[in-house]
Coordinates of C-alpha atoms and ligand atoms in Angstrom, one line a residue:
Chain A
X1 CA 37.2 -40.8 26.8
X2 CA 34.5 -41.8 23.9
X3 CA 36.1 -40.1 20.4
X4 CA 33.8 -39.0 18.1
X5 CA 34.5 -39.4 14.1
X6 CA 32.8 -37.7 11.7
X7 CA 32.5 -39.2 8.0
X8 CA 31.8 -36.8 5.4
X9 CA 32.7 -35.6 1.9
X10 CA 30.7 -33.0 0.3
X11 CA 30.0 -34.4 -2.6
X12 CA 27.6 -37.3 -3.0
X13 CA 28.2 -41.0 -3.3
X14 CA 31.6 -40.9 -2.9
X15 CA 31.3 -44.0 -0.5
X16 CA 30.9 -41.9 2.8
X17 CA 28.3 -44.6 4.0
X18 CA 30.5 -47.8 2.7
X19 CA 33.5 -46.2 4.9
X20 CA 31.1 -45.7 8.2
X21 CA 29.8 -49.3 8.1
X22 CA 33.4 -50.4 7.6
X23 CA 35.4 -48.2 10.3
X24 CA 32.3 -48.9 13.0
X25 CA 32.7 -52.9 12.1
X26 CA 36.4 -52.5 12.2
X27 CA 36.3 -50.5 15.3
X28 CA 34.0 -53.0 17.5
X29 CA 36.2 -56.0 16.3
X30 CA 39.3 -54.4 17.9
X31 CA 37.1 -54.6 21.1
X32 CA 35.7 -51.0 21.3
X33 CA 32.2 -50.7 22.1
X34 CA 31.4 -48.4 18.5
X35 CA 27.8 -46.9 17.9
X36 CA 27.6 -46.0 14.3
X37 CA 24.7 -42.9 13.9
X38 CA 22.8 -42.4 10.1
X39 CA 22.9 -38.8 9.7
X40 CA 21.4 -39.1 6.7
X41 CA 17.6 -38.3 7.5
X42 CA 15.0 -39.1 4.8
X43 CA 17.6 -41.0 3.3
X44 CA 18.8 -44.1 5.3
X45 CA 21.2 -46.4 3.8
X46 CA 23.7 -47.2 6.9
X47 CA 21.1 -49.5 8.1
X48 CA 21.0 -52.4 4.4
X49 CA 24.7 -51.8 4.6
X50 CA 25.0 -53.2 8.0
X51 CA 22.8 -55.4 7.0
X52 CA 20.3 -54.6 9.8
X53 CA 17.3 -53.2 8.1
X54 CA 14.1 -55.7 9.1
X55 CA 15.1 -55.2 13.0
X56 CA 14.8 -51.1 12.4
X57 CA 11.7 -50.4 15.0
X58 CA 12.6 -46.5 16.4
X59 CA 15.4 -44.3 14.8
X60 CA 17.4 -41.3 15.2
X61 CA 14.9 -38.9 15.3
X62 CA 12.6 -40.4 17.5
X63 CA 15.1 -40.6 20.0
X64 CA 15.5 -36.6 19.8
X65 CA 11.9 -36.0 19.8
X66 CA 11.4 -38.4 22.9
X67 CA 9.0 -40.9 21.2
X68 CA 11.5 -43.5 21.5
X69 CA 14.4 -44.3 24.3
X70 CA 18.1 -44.5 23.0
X71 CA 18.6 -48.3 24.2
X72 CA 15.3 -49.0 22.4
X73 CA 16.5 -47.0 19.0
X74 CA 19.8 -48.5 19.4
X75 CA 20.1 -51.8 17.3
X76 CA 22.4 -54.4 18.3
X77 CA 24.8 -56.2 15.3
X78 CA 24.7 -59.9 15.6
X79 CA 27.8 -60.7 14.4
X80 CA 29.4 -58.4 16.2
X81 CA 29.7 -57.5 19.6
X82 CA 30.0 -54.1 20.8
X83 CA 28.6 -53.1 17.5
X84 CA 25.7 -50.9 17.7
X85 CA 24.1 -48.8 14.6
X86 CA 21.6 -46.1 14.9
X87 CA 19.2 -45.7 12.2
X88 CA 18.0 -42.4 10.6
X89 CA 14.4 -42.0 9.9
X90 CA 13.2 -42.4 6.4
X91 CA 9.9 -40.3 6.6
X92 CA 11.5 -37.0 8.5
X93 CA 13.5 -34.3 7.1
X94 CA 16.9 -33.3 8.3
X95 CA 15.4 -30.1 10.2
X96 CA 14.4 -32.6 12.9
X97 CA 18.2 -33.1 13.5
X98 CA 17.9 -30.4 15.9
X99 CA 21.7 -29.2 17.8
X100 CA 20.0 -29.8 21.3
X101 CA 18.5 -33.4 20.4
X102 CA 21.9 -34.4 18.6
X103 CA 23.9 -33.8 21.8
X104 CA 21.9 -34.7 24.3
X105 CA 21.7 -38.5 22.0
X106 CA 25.7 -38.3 21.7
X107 CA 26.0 -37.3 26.0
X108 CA 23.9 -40.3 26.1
X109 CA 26.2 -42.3 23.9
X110 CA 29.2 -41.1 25.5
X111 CA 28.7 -42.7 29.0
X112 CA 29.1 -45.7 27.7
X113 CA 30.6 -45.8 24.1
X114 CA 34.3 -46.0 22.9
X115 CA 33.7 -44.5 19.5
X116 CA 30.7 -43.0 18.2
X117 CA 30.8 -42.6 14.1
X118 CA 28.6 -40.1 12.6
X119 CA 27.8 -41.1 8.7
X120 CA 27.1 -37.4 7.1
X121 CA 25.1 -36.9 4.2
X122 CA 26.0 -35.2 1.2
X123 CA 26.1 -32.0 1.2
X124 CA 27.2 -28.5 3.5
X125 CA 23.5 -28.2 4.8
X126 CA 22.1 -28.9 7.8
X127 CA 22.6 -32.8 7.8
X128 CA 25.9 -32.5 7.2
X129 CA 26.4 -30.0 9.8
X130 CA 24.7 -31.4 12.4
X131 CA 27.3 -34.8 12.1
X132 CA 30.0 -32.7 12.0
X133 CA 29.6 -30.3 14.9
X134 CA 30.4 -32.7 17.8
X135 CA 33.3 -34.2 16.0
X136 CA 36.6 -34.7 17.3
X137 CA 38.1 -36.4 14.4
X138 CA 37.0 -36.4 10.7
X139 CA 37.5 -38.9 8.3
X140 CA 37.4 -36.9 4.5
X141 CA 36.0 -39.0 2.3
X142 CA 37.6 -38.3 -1.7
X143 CA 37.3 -39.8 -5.1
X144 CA 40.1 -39.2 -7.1
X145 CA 38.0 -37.1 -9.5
X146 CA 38.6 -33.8 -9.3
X147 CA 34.6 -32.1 -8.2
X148 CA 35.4 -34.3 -5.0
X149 CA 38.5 -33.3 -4.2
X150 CA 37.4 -29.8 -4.5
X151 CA 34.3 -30.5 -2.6
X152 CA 36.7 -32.4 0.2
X153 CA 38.5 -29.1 1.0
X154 CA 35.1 -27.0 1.1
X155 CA 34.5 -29.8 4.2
X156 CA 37.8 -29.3 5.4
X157 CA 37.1 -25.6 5.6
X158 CA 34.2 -26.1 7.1
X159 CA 35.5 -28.2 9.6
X160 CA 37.7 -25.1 10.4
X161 CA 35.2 -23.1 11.1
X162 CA 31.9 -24.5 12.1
X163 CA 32.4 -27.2 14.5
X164 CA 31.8 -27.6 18.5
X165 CA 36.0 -27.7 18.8
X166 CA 36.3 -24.4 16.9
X167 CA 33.7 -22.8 19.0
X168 CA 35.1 -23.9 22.4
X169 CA 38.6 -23.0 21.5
X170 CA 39.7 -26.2 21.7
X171 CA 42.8 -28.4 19.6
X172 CA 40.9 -28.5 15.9
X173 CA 39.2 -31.3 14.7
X174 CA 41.8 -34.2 13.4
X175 CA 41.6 -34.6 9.8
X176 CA 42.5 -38.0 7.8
X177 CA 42.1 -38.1 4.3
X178 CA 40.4 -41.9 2.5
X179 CA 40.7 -41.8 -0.9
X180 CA 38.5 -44.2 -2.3
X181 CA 37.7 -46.1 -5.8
X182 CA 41.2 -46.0 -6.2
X183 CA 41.9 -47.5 -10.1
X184 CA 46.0 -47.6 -9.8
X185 CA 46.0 -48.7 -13.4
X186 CA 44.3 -45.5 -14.6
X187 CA 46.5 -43.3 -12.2
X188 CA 49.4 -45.2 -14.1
X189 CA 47.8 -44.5 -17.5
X190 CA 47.4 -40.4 -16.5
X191 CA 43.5 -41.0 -16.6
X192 CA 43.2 -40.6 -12.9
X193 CA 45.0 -38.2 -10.2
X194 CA 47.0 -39.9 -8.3
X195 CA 46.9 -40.3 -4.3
X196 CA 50.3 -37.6 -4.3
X197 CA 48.4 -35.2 -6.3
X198 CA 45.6 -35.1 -4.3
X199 CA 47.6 -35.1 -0.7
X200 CA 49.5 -32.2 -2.2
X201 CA 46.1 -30.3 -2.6
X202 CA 44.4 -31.2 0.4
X203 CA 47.1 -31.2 2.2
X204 CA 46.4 -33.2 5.1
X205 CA 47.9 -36.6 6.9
X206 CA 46.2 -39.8 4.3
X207 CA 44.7 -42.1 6.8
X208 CA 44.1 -45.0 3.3
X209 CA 43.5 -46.0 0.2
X210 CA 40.8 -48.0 -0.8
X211 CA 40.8 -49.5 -4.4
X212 CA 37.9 -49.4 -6.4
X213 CA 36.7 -53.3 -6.1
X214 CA 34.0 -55.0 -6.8
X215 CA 33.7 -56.5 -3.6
X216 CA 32.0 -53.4 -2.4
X217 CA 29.2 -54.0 -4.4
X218 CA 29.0 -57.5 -3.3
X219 CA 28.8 -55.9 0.3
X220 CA 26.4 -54.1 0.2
X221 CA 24.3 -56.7 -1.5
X222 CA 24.6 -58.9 0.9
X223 CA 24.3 -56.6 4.6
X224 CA 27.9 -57.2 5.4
X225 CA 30.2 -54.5 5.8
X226 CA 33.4 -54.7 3.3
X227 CA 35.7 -55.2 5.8
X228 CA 34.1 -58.2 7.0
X229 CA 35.6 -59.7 3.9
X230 CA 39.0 -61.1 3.8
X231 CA 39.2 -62.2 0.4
X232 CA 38.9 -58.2 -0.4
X233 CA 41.5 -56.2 -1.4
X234 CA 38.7 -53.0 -0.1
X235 CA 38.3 -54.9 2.8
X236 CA 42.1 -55.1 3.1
X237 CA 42.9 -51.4 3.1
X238 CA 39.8 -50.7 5.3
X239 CA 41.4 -53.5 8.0
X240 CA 44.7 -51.3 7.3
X241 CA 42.9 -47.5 7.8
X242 CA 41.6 -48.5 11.1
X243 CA 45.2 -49.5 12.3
X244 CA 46.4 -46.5 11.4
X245 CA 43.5 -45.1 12.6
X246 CA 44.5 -46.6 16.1
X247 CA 48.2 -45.5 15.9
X248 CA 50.1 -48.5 14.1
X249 CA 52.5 -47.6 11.1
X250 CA 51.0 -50.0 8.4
X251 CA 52.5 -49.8 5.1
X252 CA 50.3 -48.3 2.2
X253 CA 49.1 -51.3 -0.4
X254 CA 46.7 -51.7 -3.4
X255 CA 48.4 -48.3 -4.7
X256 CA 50.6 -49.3 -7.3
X257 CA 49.8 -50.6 -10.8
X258 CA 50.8 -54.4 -11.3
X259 CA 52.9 -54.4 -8.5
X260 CA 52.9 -57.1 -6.0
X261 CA 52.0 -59.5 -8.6
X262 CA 50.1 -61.9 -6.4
X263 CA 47.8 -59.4 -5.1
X264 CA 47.4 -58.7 -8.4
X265 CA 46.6 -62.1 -9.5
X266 CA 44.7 -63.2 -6.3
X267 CA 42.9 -60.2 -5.8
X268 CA 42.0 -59.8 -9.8
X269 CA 39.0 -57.0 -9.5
X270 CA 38.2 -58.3 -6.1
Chain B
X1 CA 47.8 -28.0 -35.7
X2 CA 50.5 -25.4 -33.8
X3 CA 53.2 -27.0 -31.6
X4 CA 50.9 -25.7 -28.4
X5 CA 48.0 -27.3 -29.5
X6 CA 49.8 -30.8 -30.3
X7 CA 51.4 -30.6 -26.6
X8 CA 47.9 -29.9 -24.9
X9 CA 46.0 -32.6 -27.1
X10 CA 48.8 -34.8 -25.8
X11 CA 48.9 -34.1 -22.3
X12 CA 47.7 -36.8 -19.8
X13 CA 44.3 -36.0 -18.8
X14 CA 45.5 -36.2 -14.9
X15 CA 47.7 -33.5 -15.3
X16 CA 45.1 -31.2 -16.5
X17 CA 43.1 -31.9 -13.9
X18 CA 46.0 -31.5 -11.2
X19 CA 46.0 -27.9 -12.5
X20 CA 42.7 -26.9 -13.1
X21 CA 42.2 -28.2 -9.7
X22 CA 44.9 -26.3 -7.8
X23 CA 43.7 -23.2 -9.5
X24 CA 40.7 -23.7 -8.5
X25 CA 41.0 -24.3 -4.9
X26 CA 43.7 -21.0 -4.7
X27 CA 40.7 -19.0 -5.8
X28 CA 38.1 -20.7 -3.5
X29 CA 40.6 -20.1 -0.9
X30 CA 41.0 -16.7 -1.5
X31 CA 37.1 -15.8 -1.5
X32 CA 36.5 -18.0 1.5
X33 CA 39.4 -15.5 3.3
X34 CA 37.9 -11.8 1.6
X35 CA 37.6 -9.8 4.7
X36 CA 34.0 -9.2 5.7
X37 CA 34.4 -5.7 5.7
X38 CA 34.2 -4.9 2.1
X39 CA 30.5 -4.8 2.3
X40 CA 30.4 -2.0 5.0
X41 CA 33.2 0.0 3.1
X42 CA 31.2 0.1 -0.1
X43 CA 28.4 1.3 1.8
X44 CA 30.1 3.7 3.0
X45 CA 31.9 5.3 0.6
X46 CA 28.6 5.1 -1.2
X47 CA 27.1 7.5 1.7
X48 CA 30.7 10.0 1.7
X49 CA 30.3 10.2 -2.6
X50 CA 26.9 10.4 -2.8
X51 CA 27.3 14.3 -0.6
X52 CA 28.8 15.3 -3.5
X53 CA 27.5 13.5 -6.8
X54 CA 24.5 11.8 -7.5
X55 CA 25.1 7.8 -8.0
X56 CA 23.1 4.7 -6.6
X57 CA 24.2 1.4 -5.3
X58 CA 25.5 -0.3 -8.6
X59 CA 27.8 2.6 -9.2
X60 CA 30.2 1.7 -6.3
X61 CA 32.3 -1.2 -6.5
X62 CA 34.9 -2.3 -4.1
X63 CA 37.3 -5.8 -4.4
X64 CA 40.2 -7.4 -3.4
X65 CA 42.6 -9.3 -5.5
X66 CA 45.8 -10.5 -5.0
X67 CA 48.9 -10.1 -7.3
X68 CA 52.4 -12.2 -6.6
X69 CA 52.3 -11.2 -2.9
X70 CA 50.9 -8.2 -2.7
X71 CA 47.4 -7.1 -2.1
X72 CA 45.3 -4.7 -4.2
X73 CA 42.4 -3.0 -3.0
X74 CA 40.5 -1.5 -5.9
X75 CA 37.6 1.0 -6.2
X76 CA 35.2 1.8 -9.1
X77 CA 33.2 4.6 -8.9
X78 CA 31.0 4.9 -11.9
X79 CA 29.5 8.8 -12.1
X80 CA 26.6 8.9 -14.1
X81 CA 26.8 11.0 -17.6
X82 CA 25.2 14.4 -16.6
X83 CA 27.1 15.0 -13.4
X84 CA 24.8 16.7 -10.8
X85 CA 27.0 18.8 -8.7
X86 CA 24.5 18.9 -5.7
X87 CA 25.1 22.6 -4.5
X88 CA 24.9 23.9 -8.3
Ligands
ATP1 N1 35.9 -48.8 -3.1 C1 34.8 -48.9 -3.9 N2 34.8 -49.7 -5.0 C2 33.7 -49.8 -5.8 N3 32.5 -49.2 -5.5 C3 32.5 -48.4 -4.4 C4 33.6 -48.3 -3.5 N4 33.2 -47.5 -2.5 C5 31.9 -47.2 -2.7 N5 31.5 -47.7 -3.8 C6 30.1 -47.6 -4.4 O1 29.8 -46.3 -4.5 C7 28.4 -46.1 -4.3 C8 28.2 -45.0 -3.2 O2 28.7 -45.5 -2.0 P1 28.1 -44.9 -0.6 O3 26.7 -45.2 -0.5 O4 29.0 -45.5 0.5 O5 28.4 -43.4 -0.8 P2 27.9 -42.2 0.1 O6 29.0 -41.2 0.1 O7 27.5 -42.6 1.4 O8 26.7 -41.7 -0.7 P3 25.6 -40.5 -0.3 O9 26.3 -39.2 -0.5 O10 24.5 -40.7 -1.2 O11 25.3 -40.8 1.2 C9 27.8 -47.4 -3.8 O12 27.2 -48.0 -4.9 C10 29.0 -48.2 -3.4 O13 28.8 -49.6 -3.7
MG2 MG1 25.6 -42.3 2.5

């Protein structure tokens, strides 16, 4: 049965697009055939973070308005295999994500796909609706900062209330919490709130941690999702999210100030 | 500077945060669950009072709030300064 993960967040640039590219990469290299869907329509970024953006021909949208076939839209990772991403259009707006087009694209999907992850745009409009709608689990993207965490449970309500589960009367969509740019030195200092305080708000089960790193940056730079890198304490806690993700107990790391001293020293900002 | 202000000057900026936020999301929680009938009551009530006295729209008001555990439905009726008593 093909699961279907929503990321979103709310608020913007919390790192909704740099946890899609990592969880699709992560998913495909534990052998599930992943597509990974750009939601974000007049916006695309999903495709420079997978690193994939010269081979963009068709997207998204001209799949739903039949200009295009999925497995000609569809672009295939060449690292990776079973990796697929699915670009949004740059020169649409996000009214051409219309309900019918989106599901008849993720039917399609679903015949033959293990996961499909749905990168949301920012937002409670119509972009971040439509990615959220088909969901069966959601992946909540937070900074520890307190208009995201706010923004975060305006999602969470949302995903409540307005999604394809809710409306068939079926189990609710599964919620994880990912807090990222995680400075544990700050949270140590009293600068930051730490990943308790914001659990205690959200309330809901915390799927990871990621640190803020620099690696990230590096990343994206270079086309190759974070978690592609070893060497990266981001990449690290992304590797650990999707085996927790997939039902392993795996022990929370990069949370604590100084602790772990050769993390700390081999990691340094990495 | 008063004992209070030298405790909230020194208070970790986290912890304000932690609070303003839980706050926060109590009262965005609370209008997200206002029942959607307070519209249609205010209407209403609007039609049954304005039998008797002259008032408009803004003159009605109708909230919910919520005090320890216990729920409080309040009504403002403003009556305009000359009251017209329709049947004098
Ligand atoms: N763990 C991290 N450490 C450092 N920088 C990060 C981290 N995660 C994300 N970033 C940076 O934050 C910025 C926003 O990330 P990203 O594009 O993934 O966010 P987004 O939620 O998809 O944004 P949008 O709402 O615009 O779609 C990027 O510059 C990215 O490099
Ligand atoms: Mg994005």
């Amino acid at each position: 049965m093909t699961r279907i993960i929503v990321v979103t967040s709310g608020k913007g640039g919390v790192g909704k697009t740099t946890t899609s590219a990592a969880f699709a990469t992560g998913l495909a290299l534990q052998g599930y055939k992943t597509a990974v869907i750009d939601f974000d329509v007049g916006l695309r970024n999903l495709d420079l973070i997978m690193g994939c953006e010269r081979r963009v021909v068709y997207d998204f949208v001209n799949v739903i308005t039949k200009e295009a076939s999925l497995n000609q839209a569809l672009i295939r990772d060449k690292r990776i295999e079973n990796l697929y991403i699915l670009p949004a259009s740059q020169t649409r707006d996000k009214e051409a994500l219309t309900m019918e087009g989106v599901e008849a694209v993720i039917n399609e999907l679903k015949e033959t796909f293990d996961y499909i992850v749905c990168d949301s745009p920012a937002g409670i409009e119509h972009g971040a609706y439509m990615a959220m709608y088909f969901a069966d689990e959601a992946v909540v993207v937070t900074n520890p900062e307190i208009s995201s965490v706010r923004d975060s449970d305006r999602i969470l309500g949302l995903l409540a209330s307005k999604t394809k589960r809710v409306v068939e009367n079926k189990t609710p969509v599964k919620e994880h919490l990912l807090l990222t740019r995680y400075a544990p030195e700050r949270v140590k200092n009293g600068e930051m709130l730490s990943v308790g305080d914001i659990q205690e708000i959200l309330s809901i089960p915390l799927l990871g941690v990621i640190p803020e790193s620099q690696s990230v940056l590096t990343a994206s730079n270079q086309g190759i999702p974070v978690i592609m890198n070893k060497n990266s304490r981001a990449g690290l806690a992304y590797s650990d999210c999707i085996g927790r993700f997939l039902g392993e107990e795996i022990e929370f790391r990069f949370i604590d100030a100084k602790k772990g001293g050769i993390f700390g020293k081999f990691f340094g900002g990495r | 500077m008063g004992l209070f202000d030298y405790f909230h000057a020194n208070r970790k900026s986290a912890d304000v945060a932690k609070e303003r936020l839980s706050i926060l999301i109590a009262r965005d929680h609370f209008h997200r669950h206002q029942p959607s009938f307070l519209p249609a009551l205010q209407n209403e009530l609007l039609e049954v009072i304005k039998k008797y006295v002259d008032i408009d729209q803004d003159d009605v008001t109708v909230s919910l709030d919520r005090e320890e555990d216990c729920e409080i439905l309040e009504l403002n009726i403003a009556l305009p300064e000359k009251r017209h008593n329709k049947e004098a």
